[in-house]
């Protein structure tokens, strides 16, 4: 445990204090939940007998929250070794049941949303950020229609134009990095990807807002601050500073976006995502309201930003630790694009097969969403166990991505070549590799994410040589919802 930085301890202590201080409030919720759970299984002893094994704990109410919070992956792997593929434990009054390394994932990903429900677990986090009328605030049938609209907006013709937009933004952004130095690469990539994602997933008007006023960057930060574990664990009506900031920021941002939408409605159509949202209709023929378009724009930005920026940052650290891979990537750029490095073209991206495998391998070892979850609404049977309503059922890509039984003894090693000659479908069919989820809730942003990350790293590999600063490879920061690198400073030198 000596690698755990001080900060982590003090942060968990703070979280602990806050959580403890609000126990009184949540205990009410807990009792209600316990009551409803026991009511639903009463009179059915069979169900009770078949409950999954429970990890015992001695801390009332909080349960395993602290151990889990400090290193969830290790916690889950240890539990898996001890209890097998299905086990339950309590945290802050809720019961979580994990399915690990079993054939149980089929149950998870093939189930109906009425049985294993996403809104019940995600809405409290997303609705205050996106606003009402979209994503987990609406019945899943409607969200599926909204996802279909996103998919129409993310087509190959658009990707072709995205490539040069992203290339230009990346060059421009990294001009400020000078000849050599040590810098926070995660911060840089986060800032850059706000620009590229807003440019590609919204349109030029929203992108320009990020240059014109620093206000919108501040708003984005405040809104984003709403995506934290407190918002996950505590009731939303509590007057926490981060909640208040989030709510103010969303209202402000909504105002700015509404202006952009009205201006666009009144002017010539363009060929971008905003236009798709304005022009599309639901199955019944109605257009999306401005409120819904605002929510979808915010949702797209959030979904496209964090996932890609953490993946890009981790990739940088992996190829700095494995310098030969970085050099091979540089050679690949020359081979695919020509030594003079003319502007990138979409058709070149598919030939960057090593870069593709590096992204894939980064997503294996550091999948941005470490757990996907659902609320059990009707009893579920898996491997002879019955999981009752009220449990939050979880699958952790992070854990499954590093099981020796699937990936061999080198499961924890960064080795992009492990994907050579293995077709993506063979891996995903077994649900062994799930960075983008599966089934009805599957990600619609995979192709865009690959385009974005490939273009950014093509530019970076051509422009800089990276290395670990004094050998420092960041440990995972488990305090953030998406597992980011801790103190992500990297050393770089510009290639002539
Ligand atoms: C490296 C990049 C990304 C990763 C690793 C990722 C991962 C995921 C995962 C694991 C899910 C499934 C969640 C669940 O089952 O609970 C998901 C869903 C989704 N993602 Fe992504 N994502 C990425 C990029 C994006 C981008 C760029 C967009 C938007 C353009 C996006 C939009 C969505 C949407 C709309 C869903 C659907 C959620 C649902 O139906 O419940 N994602 N993503
Ligand atoms: C984990 O991987 C195993 C082995 O490939 C697979 O059978 C199982 O379905 C996966 N489970 C989960 C929960 O992802
Ligand atoms: C069409 O469906 C949308 C989404 O469910 C709804 O908001 C809208 O009111 C419906 N329009 C009509 C004319 O029924
Ligand atoms: C997986 O393999 C690694 C490397 O040999 C080893 O350190 C680790 O203990 C193994 N884990 C399990 C769960 O067998």
Coordinates of C-alpha atoms and ligand atoms in Angstrom, one line a residue:
X1 CA 0.0 0.0 0.0
X2 CA 3.0 2.3 0.2
X3 CA 2.5 3.5 -3.3
X4 CA -0.8 5.2 -2.3
X5 CA -0.1 8.9 -2.4
X6 CA -0.8 11.0 0.7
X7 CA -3.5 13.0 -1.2
X8 CA -5.5 9.8 -1.7
X9 CA -5.6 9.1 2.0
X10 CA -6.7 12.6 2.9
X11 CA -9.2 12.7 0.1
X12 CA -10.8 9.5 1.2
X13 CA -10.8 10.9 4.8
X14 CA -12.7 14.0 3.6
X15 CA -15.2 11.8 1.6
X16 CA -15.6 9.7 4.7
X17 CA -16.3 12.7 6.9
X18 CA -18.9 14.0 4.5
X19 CA -20.5 10.7 4.0
X20 CA -20.6 10.1 7.8
X21 CA -22.1 13.5 8.4
X22 CA -25.0 12.7 6.1
X23 CA -25.7 9.2 7.4
X24 CA -28.8 10.5 9.2
X25 CA -30.3 11.6 6.0
X26 CA -29.6 8.6 4.0
X27 CA -30.5 6.1 6.7
X28 CA -34.1 7.0 5.9
X29 CA -33.6 6.0 2.3
X30 CA -31.8 2.9 3.4
X31 CA -34.6 1.7 5.7
X32 CA -37.1 2.3 2.9
X33 CA -35.0 0.3 0.5
X34 CA -34.5 -2.5 3.0
X35 CA -38.2 -2.6 3.6
X36 CA -39.1 -2.8 -0.1
X37 CA -36.4 -5.4 -0.7
X38 CA -37.5 -7.7 2.1
X39 CA -41.1 -7.3 1.1
X40 CA -40.4 -8.4 -2.4
X41 CA -38.7 -11.6 -1.3
X42 CA -40.9 -12.4 1.7
X43 CA -42.7 -15.7 1.4
X44 CA -40.2 -17.1 -1.1
X45 CA -37.6 -18.9 0.9
X46 CA -36.1 -20.5 -2.2
X47 CA -35.1 -17.0 -3.4
X48 CA -33.4 -16.3 -0.1
X49 CA -31.5 -19.5 -0.1
X50 CA -30.0 -18.8 -3.5
X51 CA -28.7 -15.3 -2.8
X52 CA -25.2 -14.8 -4.0
X53 CA -22.4 -15.0 -1.3
X54 CA -22.1 -11.7 0.7
X55 CA -18.8 -10.3 1.7
X56 CA -19.1 -9.7 5.4
X57 CA -18.3 -6.3 6.8
X58 CA -17.9 -4.7 10.3
X59 CA -18.6 -1.1 9.5
X60 CA -22.4 -0.6 9.7
X61 CA -24.0 1.2 6.8
X62 CA -20.8 2.4 5.1
X63 CA -19.9 -1.2 4.5
X64 CA -17.0 -1.6 2.1
X65 CA -17.1 1.9 0.8
X66 CA -13.7 2.8 2.0
X67 CA -11.8 -0.3 0.9
X68 CA -13.6 -0.2 -2.4
X69 CA -13.0 3.5 -2.8
X70 CA -9.2 3.1 -2.3
X71 CA -8.7 0.4 -5.0
X72 CA -11.8 -1.0 -6.5
X73 CA -10.1 -3.2 -9.0
X74 CA -8.0 -4.9 -6.3
X75 CA -11.0 -5.2 -4.1
X76 CA -13.0 -6.9 -6.8
X77 CA -10.2 -9.3 -7.9
X78 CA -9.6 -10.4 -4.3
X79 CA -13.3 -10.9 -3.8
X80 CA -13.5 -12.9 -7.1
X81 CA -10.7 -15.2 -5.9
X82 CA -12.4 -15.8 -2.6
X83 CA -16.1 -15.9 -3.5
X84 CA -16.2 -16.8 -7.2
X85 CA -17.9 -15.1 -10.1
X86 CA -21.0 -13.7 -8.3
X87 CA -20.9 -11.9 -5.0
X88 CA -22.6 -9.1 -3.2
X89 CA -21.5 -6.4 -0.7
X90 CA -22.8 -3.2 0.9
X91 CA -21.7 0.3 0.4
X92 CA -23.5 3.3 1.9
X93 CA -26.6 1.4 2.4
X94 CA -26.9 -0.1 -1.1
X95 CA -26.2 -3.7 -2.1
X96 CA -23.9 -4.2 -5.1
X97 CA -23.7 -7.5 -6.9
X98 CA -20.8 -8.0 -9.2
X99 CA -20.6 -10.5 -12.0
X100 CA -16.9 -11.3 -12.8
X101 CA -15.3 -13.7 -15.1
X102 CA -18.4 -15.8 -15.5
X103 CA -20.6 -16.4 -18.4
X104 CA -23.0 -14.1 -16.5
X105 CA -22.3 -11.1 -18.7
X106 CA -24.8 -12.4 -21.2
X107 CA -27.5 -11.9 -18.6
X108 CA -26.3 -8.4 -18.1
X109 CA -26.0 -7.2 -21.7
X110 CA -28.9 -9.1 -23.2
X111 CA -31.4 -8.2 -20.5
X112 CA -34.4 -5.9 -21.0
X113 CA -34.2 -2.4 -19.6
X114 CA -37.4 -3.2 -17.6
X115 CA -35.6 -6.0 -15.8
X116 CA -32.1 -4.5 -15.3
X117 CA -32.6 -0.8 -15.4
X118 CA -30.1 1.9 -16.2
X119 CA -32.1 5.0 -15.4
X120 CA -32.5 4.0 -11.8
X121 CA -28.7 4.1 -11.3
X122 CA -27.5 6.7 -13.7
X123 CA -30.2 9.4 -13.8
X124 CA -29.3 11.0 -10.4
X125 CA -25.9 11.8 -11.9
X126 CA -26.7 12.6 -15.5
X127 CA -30.0 14.5 -15.3
X128 CA -28.8 17.4 -13.2
X129 CA -25.9 17.8 -15.7
X130 CA -27.6 17.2 -19.1
X131 CA -31.1 18.5 -18.1
X132 CA -34.5 17.0 -18.5
X133 CA -35.9 15.2 -21.5
X134 CA -32.8 13.3 -22.6
X135 CA -30.8 10.2 -21.9
X136 CA -31.7 8.6 -18.5
X137 CA -34.4 11.1 -17.8
X138 CA -36.7 9.6 -20.4
X139 CA -38.0 6.0 -21.0
X140 CA -35.3 3.9 -22.6
X141 CA -37.3 3.5 -25.7
X142 CA -37.1 7.2 -26.3
X143 CA -33.4 7.4 -25.4
X144 CA -32.9 4.7 -28.1
X145 CA -34.5 7.0 -30.6
X146 CA -32.1 9.8 -29.5
X147 CA -29.1 7.4 -29.8
X148 CA -30.3 6.6 -33.4
X149 CA -30.2 10.4 -34.1
X150 CA -26.6 10.6 -32.8
X151 CA -25.7 7.7 -35.0
X152 CA -27.0 9.5 -38.1
X153 CA -24.9 12.5 -37.2
X154 CA -21.8 10.4 -36.8
X155 CA -21.2 9.2 -40.3
X156 CA -18.2 8.7 -42.5
X157 CA -18.7 11.8 -44.6
X158 CA -18.5 13.8 -41.3
X159 CA -15.5 11.9 -40.0
X160 CA -13.7 12.9 -43.2
X161 CA -14.1 16.5 -42.3
X162 CA -13.3 15.9 -38.6
X163 CA -9.8 14.7 -39.4
X164 CA -8.5 18.0 -40.6
X165 CA -10.4 19.9 -37.9
X166 CA -8.8 17.8 -35.2
X167 CA -5.4 17.9 -36.8
X168 CA -5.5 21.7 -36.9
X169 CA -6.7 22.1 -33.4
X170 CA -4.0 19.7 -32.1
X171 CA -1.2 21.5 -33.9
X172 CA -2.4 24.9 -32.7
X173 CA -2.8 23.8 -29.1
X174 CA 0.6 22.2 -28.8
X175 CA 2.4 25.2 -30.2
X176 CA 2.5 26.5 -26.7
X177 CA 4.6 23.6 -25.5
X178 CA 7.9 24.9 -26.9
X179 CA 11.0 22.9 -27.5
X180 CA 11.1 20.7 -24.5
X181 CA 9.9 20.4 -20.9
X182 CA 7.7 18.5 -18.4
X183 CA 4.0 19.2 -18.4
X184 CA 0.6 17.8 -17.3
X185 CA -0.4 15.9 -20.4
X186 CA -3.8 15.0 -19.1
X187 CA -4.7 18.6 -18.5
X188 CA -3.5 19.5 -22.0
X189 CA -5.5 16.7 -23.6
X190 CA -8.6 17.5 -21.7
X191 CA -8.5 21.2 -22.8
X192 CA -7.7 20.2 -26.4
X193 CA -10.5 17.6 -26.5
X194 CA -13.1 20.1 -25.3
X195 CA -12.2 22.1 -28.4
X196 CA -12.1 19.1 -30.8
X197 CA -15.2 17.5 -29.4
X198 CA -17.3 20.7 -29.4
X199 CA -16.1 21.4 -32.9
X200 CA -17.0 18.0 -34.2
X201 CA -19.9 17.0 -32.0
X202 CA -21.6 20.4 -32.0
X203 CA -20.4 22.8 -34.7
X204 CA -18.3 25.8 -35.2
X205 CA -20.5 28.2 -33.3
X206 CA -20.2 26.3 -30.0
X207 CA -16.5 25.7 -30.6
X208 CA -16.0 29.4 -31.1
X209 CA -17.7 30.1 -27.8
X210 CA -14.7 28.4 -26.1
X211 CA -12.3 30.9 -27.7
X212 CA -14.4 34.0 -27.3
X213 CA -15.1 33.8 -23.6
X214 CA -13.3 32.0 -20.8
X215 CA -16.7 32.0 -19.2
X216 CA -17.9 28.9 -21.0
X217 CA -14.7 27.0 -20.0
X218 CA -15.5 27.9 -16.4
X219 CA -19.0 26.7 -16.8
X220 CA -17.9 23.5 -18.3
X221 CA -15.6 22.9 -15.3
X222 CA -18.4 23.6 -12.8
X223 CA -20.8 21.4 -14.7
X224 CA -18.3 18.7 -14.9
X225 CA -17.7 19.0 -11.2
X226 CA -21.2 17.6 -10.8
X227 CA -20.0 14.3 -12.0
X228 CA -18.5 13.1 -8.7
X229 CA -18.9 10.4 -6.2
X230 CA -20.8 12.7 -3.8
X231 CA -23.5 13.2 -6.5
X232 CA -23.6 9.5 -6.8
X233 CA -24.0 8.7 -3.2
X234 CA -25.9 11.6 -1.7
X235 CA -29.4 13.0 -2.4
X236 CA -29.3 15.7 -5.0
X237 CA -31.3 18.3 -3.0
X238 CA -28.5 18.7 -0.4
X239 CA -26.9 22.1 -0.7
X240 CA -23.4 21.0 -1.5
X241 CA -21.3 23.7 -3.1
X242 CA -20.4 21.5 -6.1
X243 CA -24.2 20.7 -6.6
X244 CA -25.1 24.4 -6.6
X245 CA -22.3 25.3 -8.9
X246 CA -23.3 22.5 -11.3
X247 CA -26.9 23.7 -11.4
X248 CA -26.0 27.3 -12.0
X249 CA -23.5 26.3 -14.7
X250 CA -26.1 24.2 -16.5
X251 CA -28.6 27.1 -16.6
X252 CA -26.0 29.5 -18.0
X253 CA -24.8 27.0 -20.5
X254 CA -28.4 26.3 -21.6
X255 CA -28.9 30.0 -22.3
X256 CA -25.8 30.1 -24.4
X257 CA -26.7 27.0 -26.4
X258 CA -30.3 28.1 -26.9
X259 CA -28.9 31.3 -28.6
X260 CA -26.8 29.2 -30.9
X261 CA -29.7 26.9 -31.7
X262 CA -32.0 29.8 -32.6
X263 CA -29.4 31.5 -34.6
X264 CA -28.8 28.3 -36.6
X265 CA -32.5 27.8 -37.1
X266 CA -32.7 31.2 -38.6
X267 CA -29.7 30.8 -40.9
X268 CA -28.4 28.6 -43.7
X269 CA -28.2 24.9 -42.7
X270 CA -24.6 23.5 -42.3
X271 CA -23.4 20.0 -42.4
X272 CA -22.7 19.1 -38.7
X273 CA -24.2 17.4 -35.6
X274 CA -26.1 20.5 -34.6
X275 CA -27.9 20.5 -37.9
X276 CA -28.7 16.8 -37.5
X277 CA -30.3 17.5 -34.1
X278 CA -32.3 20.3 -35.5
X279 CA -33.5 18.4 -38.6
X280 CA -34.2 15.0 -37.1
X281 CA -37.5 13.8 -36.0
X282 CA -38.7 11.2 -33.6
X283 CA -40.7 8.2 -35.0
X284 CA -43.9 10.1 -34.5
X285 CA -42.7 12.9 -36.7
X286 CA -42.1 15.6 -34.1
X287 CA -38.9 17.6 -34.0
X288 CA -36.6 17.8 -31.0
X289 CA -37.3 20.7 -28.7
X290 CA -34.6 23.2 -27.9
X291 CA -34.4 21.9 -24.4
X292 CA -33.8 18.4 -25.8
X293 CA -31.2 19.6 -28.2
X294 CA -29.4 21.4 -25.4
X295 CA -29.4 18.2 -23.3
X296 CA -28.1 16.2 -26.2
X297 CA -25.3 18.7 -26.9
X298 CA -24.2 18.7 -23.3
X299 CA -24.4 14.9 -23.1
X300 CA -22.3 14.5 -26.3
X301 CA -19.6 16.8 -25.0
X302 CA -19.4 15.0 -21.7
X303 CA -19.4 11.5 -23.2
X304 CA -16.9 12.4 -25.9
X305 CA -14.5 14.4 -23.7
X306 CA -13.6 12.5 -20.6
X307 CA -13.4 9.1 -22.1
X308 CA -11.1 10.2 -24.9
X309 CA -8.9 12.5 -22.8
X310 CA -8.1 9.8 -20.2
X311 CA -7.6 7.2 -22.9
X312 CA -5.2 9.6 -24.7
X313 CA -3.3 10.5 -21.6
X314 CA -2.8 6.8 -20.5
X315 CA -1.7 6.0 -24.0
X316 CA 1.0 8.6 -23.7
X317 CA 2.3 7.1 -20.5
X318 CA 2.2 3.5 -21.9
X319 CA 4.2 4.4 -25.0
X320 CA 6.6 6.4 -22.9
X321 CA 7.3 3.4 -20.8
X322 CA 7.6 1.3 -23.9
X323 CA 9.9 3.5 -26.0
X324 CA 10.3 0.9 -28.8
X325 CA 6.5 1.1 -29.3
X326 CA 6.7 4.8 -29.6
X327 CA 9.5 4.6 -32.2
X328 CA 7.5 2.0 -34.1
X329 CA 4.5 4.4 -34.1
X330 CA 6.7 7.2 -35.5
X331 CA 7.9 4.8 -38.3
X332 CA 4.3 3.8 -39.0
X333 CA 3.4 7.5 -39.5
X334 CA 6.2 7.9 -42.1
X335 CA 5.2 4.6 -43.8
X336 CA 1.4 5.4 -44.0
X337 CA 1.5 9.1 -44.7
X338 CA 4.9 9.8 -46.3
X339 CA 8.0 11.3 -44.7
X340 CA 7.0 14.8 -45.5
X341 CA 3.9 14.4 -43.3
X342 CA 1.3 16.1 -45.5
X343 CA -2.1 16.8 -43.9
X344 CA -3.8 13.7 -42.5
X345 CA -6.6 12.0 -44.4
X346 CA -9.4 9.8 -43.1
X347 CA -8.4 6.9 -45.3
X348 CA -4.9 6.8 -43.8
X349 CA -6.3 6.2 -40.3
X350 CA -7.3 2.6 -41.0
X351 CA -3.7 1.8 -42.1
X352 CA -2.3 2.9 -38.8
X353 CA -2.8 -0.5 -37.4
X354 CA -0.2 -0.3 -34.6
X355 CA -1.7 3.0 -33.3
X356 CA -5.1 1.2 -33.4
X357 CA -3.8 -1.7 -31.4
X358 CA -2.2 0.7 -28.9
X359 CA -5.5 2.4 -28.3
X360 CA -7.2 -0.9 -28.0
X361 CA -4.6 -2.1 -25.5
X362 CA -4.9 1.1 -23.5
X363 CA -8.7 0.6 -23.4
X364 CA -8.1 -2.9 -22.2
X365 CA -5.9 -1.8 -19.3
X366 CA -7.6 1.5 -18.5
X367 CA -11.2 1.3 -19.7
X368 CA -12.6 4.8 -18.8
X369 CA -15.8 3.3 -17.4
X370 CA -14.5 0.8 -14.8
X371 CA -18.0 -0.4 -13.9
X372 CA -21.3 -0.4 -15.8
X373 CA -24.4 -1.0 -13.6
X374 CA -28.1 -1.5 -13.6
X375 CA -30.8 -1.7 -11.0
X376 CA -32.4 -5.1 -10.6
X377 CA -36.1 -4.7 -10.9
X378 CA -37.2 -8.3 -11.3
X379 CA -35.4 -11.4 -9.8
X380 CA -32.5 -12.5 -11.9
X381 CA -31.0 -16.0 -12.0
X382 CA -27.4 -16.5 -12.8
X383 CA -25.2 -19.5 -12.2
X384 CA -27.8 -20.9 -9.8
X385 CA -28.0 -17.7 -7.7
X386 CA -31.0 -15.4 -7.6
X387 CA -30.3 -11.7 -7.5
X388 CA -33.3 -10.0 -5.9
X389 CA -34.8 -6.6 -6.9
X390 CA -33.1 -3.7 -5.2
X391 CA -29.5 -5.0 -5.9
X392 CA -27.3 -2.9 -8.1
X393 CA -25.9 -5.4 -10.5
X394 CA -22.5 -4.5 -11.9
X395 CA -20.0 -5.7 -14.5
X396 CA -16.5 -4.3 -14.4
X397 CA -14.6 -4.2 -17.7
X398 CA -11.5 -3.3 -15.8
X399 CA -11.5 -6.5 -13.9
X400 CA -12.4 -8.7 -16.8
X401 CA -9.8 -7.1 -19.0
X402 CA -7.0 -8.3 -16.8
X403 CA -8.0 -11.8 -15.8
X404 CA -5.1 -14.2 -16.3
X405 CA -7.6 -16.9 -17.4
X406 CA -8.4 -14.9 -20.5
X407 CA -5.3 -12.9 -21.2
X408 CA -2.6 -15.2 -19.9
X409 CA 0.2 -14.5 -17.5
X410 CA 1.0 -11.2 -19.1
X411 CA -2.5 -9.9 -18.5
X412 CA -1.2 -6.7 -16.7
X413 CA 1.4 -5.9 -19.3
X414 CA 1.0 -3.3 -22.1
X415 CA 1.4 -5.4 -25.2
X416 CA -0.5 -4.0 -28.3
X417 CA 0.6 -7.0 -30.3
X418 CA -1.6 -9.3 -28.3
X419 CA -4.4 -8.2 -30.6
X420 CA -2.5 -9.2 -33.8
X421 CA -4.5 -11.8 -35.7
X422 CA -7.3 -11.8 -33.1
X423 CA -10.5 -10.5 -34.6
X424 CA -12.4 -8.0 -32.5
X425 CA -15.6 -10.0 -32.7
X426 CA -14.1 -13.2 -31.2
X427 CA -13.1 -11.2 -28.2
X428 CA -16.3 -9.2 -27.8
X429 CA -18.5 -12.2 -28.4
X430 CA -17.2 -13.8 -25.2
X431 CA -17.8 -10.4 -23.4
X432 CA -14.1 -10.6 -22.4
X433 CA -13.3 -7.2 -23.9
X434 CA -15.9 -4.5 -23.2
X435 CA -14.5 -1.0 -23.2
X436 CA -17.6 0.3 -25.0
X437 CA -20.2 -2.0 -23.3
X438 CA -22.6 -4.2 -25.2
X439 CA -26.3 -4.7 -25.9
X440 CA -28.9 -2.0 -25.8
X441 CA -26.8 0.5 -23.9
X442 CA -23.8 0.1 -26.0
X443 CA -21.7 3.1 -26.9
X444 CA -22.5 5.0 -30.1
X445 CA -19.2 7.0 -30.0
X446 CA -16.6 4.3 -30.6
X447 CA -15.8 5.2 -34.2
X448 CA -15.6 8.9 -33.4
X449 CA -13.4 8.2 -30.4
X450 CA -11.0 6.2 -32.5
X451 CA -10.9 9.0 -35.2
X452 CA -10.3 11.6 -32.5
X453 CA -7.6 9.7 -30.6
X454 CA -5.9 8.5 -33.7
X455 CA -5.6 12.0 -35.2
X456 CA -4.4 13.6 -32.0
X457 CA -1.8 10.9 -31.4
X458 CA -0.6 11.0 -35.0
X459 CA 0.2 14.6 -34.6
X460 CA 1.8 14.1 -31.2
X461 CA 4.0 11.2 -32.3
X462 CA 5.2 13.2 -35.3
X463 CA 5.8 16.3 -33.2
X464 CA 7.3 15.1 -30.0
X465 CA 9.3 12.4 -28.3
X466 CA 7.9 11.5 -24.9
X467 CA 9.5 9.9 -21.9
X468 CA 8.5 9.2 -18.3
X469 CA 9.9 12.1 -16.1
X470 CA 12.5 10.3 -13.9
X471 CA 10.7 7.1 -14.6
X472 CA 7.4 8.3 -13.1
X473 CA 4.5 6.2 -14.3
X474 CA 1.3 7.6 -12.7
X475 CA -0.8 5.4 -10.4
X476 CA -4.5 5.3 -11.0
X477 CA -6.5 8.0 -9.3
X478 CA -9.6 6.2 -8.1
X479 CA -11.2 9.3 -6.6
X480 CA -12.6 10.4 -9.9
X481 CA -15.5 8.7 -11.5
X482 CA -13.4 8.0 -14.6
X483 CA -10.1 6.6 -13.5
X484 CA -7.5 9.2 -14.4
X485 CA -3.7 9.2 -14.0
X486 CA -2.4 10.8 -10.8
X487 CA -0.1 13.8 -11.2
X488 CA 0.1 13.1 -14.9
X489 CA 3.3 15.0 -15.8
X490 CA 5.3 13.7 -18.7
X491 CA 8.7 14.8 -20.3
X492 CA 8.8 15.7 -23.9
X493 CA 11.2 17.0 -26.6
X494 CA 10.2 18.4 -29.9
X495 CA 11.4 16.4 -33.0
X496 CA 13.1 18.9 -35.2
Ligands
LIG1 C1 -12.9 6.0 -25.5 C2 -14.1 6.5 -25.6 C3 -15.3 5.9 -25.0 C4 -15.5 4.9 -24.2 C5 -14.5 4.0 -23.6 C6 -17.0 4.8 -24.0 C7 -17.5 3.8 -23.2 C8 -18.9 3.6 -23.1 C9 -19.5 2.5 -22.4 C10 -18.8 1.4 -21.5 C11 -20.9 2.6 -22.5 C12 -21.9 1.6 -21.9 C13 -22.5 2.1 -20.6 C14 -23.4 1.1 -20.0 O1 -23.7 0.0 -20.5 O2 -23.9 1.4 -18.9 C15 -21.1 3.7 -23.3 C16 -22.4 4.2 -23.7 C17 -22.6 5.3 -24.5 N1 -21.6 6.2 -25.0 FE1 -19.6 5.9 -24.9 N2 -17.6 5.7 -24.7 C18 -16.6 6.5 -25.3 C19 -16.9 7.6 -26.2 C20 -18.1 8.1 -26.4 C21 -18.3 9.2 -27.3 C22 -17.3 9.9 -28.1 C23 -19.7 9.4 -27.3 C24 -20.5 10.4 -28.1 C25 -20.2 10.9 -29.3 C26 -20.3 8.4 -26.5 C27 -21.6 8.3 -26.2 C28 -22.2 7.2 -25.6 C29 -23.7 7.0 -25.5 C30 -24.8 8.0 -26.1 C31 -23.9 5.8 -24.8 C32 -25.2 5.2 -24.5 C33 -25.6 5.0 -23.1 C34 -26.8 4.1 -23.0 O3 -27.4 3.7 -23.9 O4 -27.2 3.9 -21.8 N3 -19.3 7.6 -25.9 N4 -19.9 4.3 -23.7
LIG2 C1 -15.2 -12.2 -18.6 O1 -14.4 -13.0 -19.4 C2 -14.8 -14.3 -19.5 C3 -13.7 -15.1 -20.2 O2 -13.4 -14.6 -21.5 C4 -16.1 -14.4 -20.2 O3 -16.5 -15.7 -20.3 C5 -17.1 -13.7 -19.3 O4 -18.4 -13.6 -19.9 C6 -16.6 -12.2 -19.0 N1 -17.5 -11.7 -17.9 C7 -17.8 -10.5 -17.7 C8 -18.6 -10.2 -16.6 O5 -17.4 -9.6 -18.5
LIG3 C1 -43.6 12.7 -30.2 O1 -42.7 12.0 -29.4 C2 -42.0 12.9 -28.5 C3 -41.1 12.0 -27.7 O2 -41.8 11.0 -27.1 C4 -42.9 13.7 -27.6 O3 -42.2 14.6 -26.8 C5 -43.9 14.5 -28.5 O4 -44.8 15.2 -27.8 C6 -44.6 13.5 -29.5 N1 -45.3 14.4 -30.5 C7 -46.6 14.1 -30.8 C8 -47.2 15.0 -31.8 O5 -47.2 13.2 -30.3
LIG4 C1 -1.6 -13.4 -12.9 O1 -0.3 -13.5 -13.3 C2 0.6 -12.6 -12.7 C3 1.9 -12.7 -13.4 O2 2.4 -14.0 -13.4 C4 0.7 -12.9 -11.2 O3 1.5 -12.0 -10.6 C5 -0.7 -12.8 -10.6 O4 -0.7 -13.2 -9.3 C6 -1.7 -13.7 -11.4 N1 -3.0 -13.5 -10.9 C7 -3.9 -14.4 -10.7 C8 -5.2 -14.0 -10.2 O5 -3.6 -15.6 -10.9

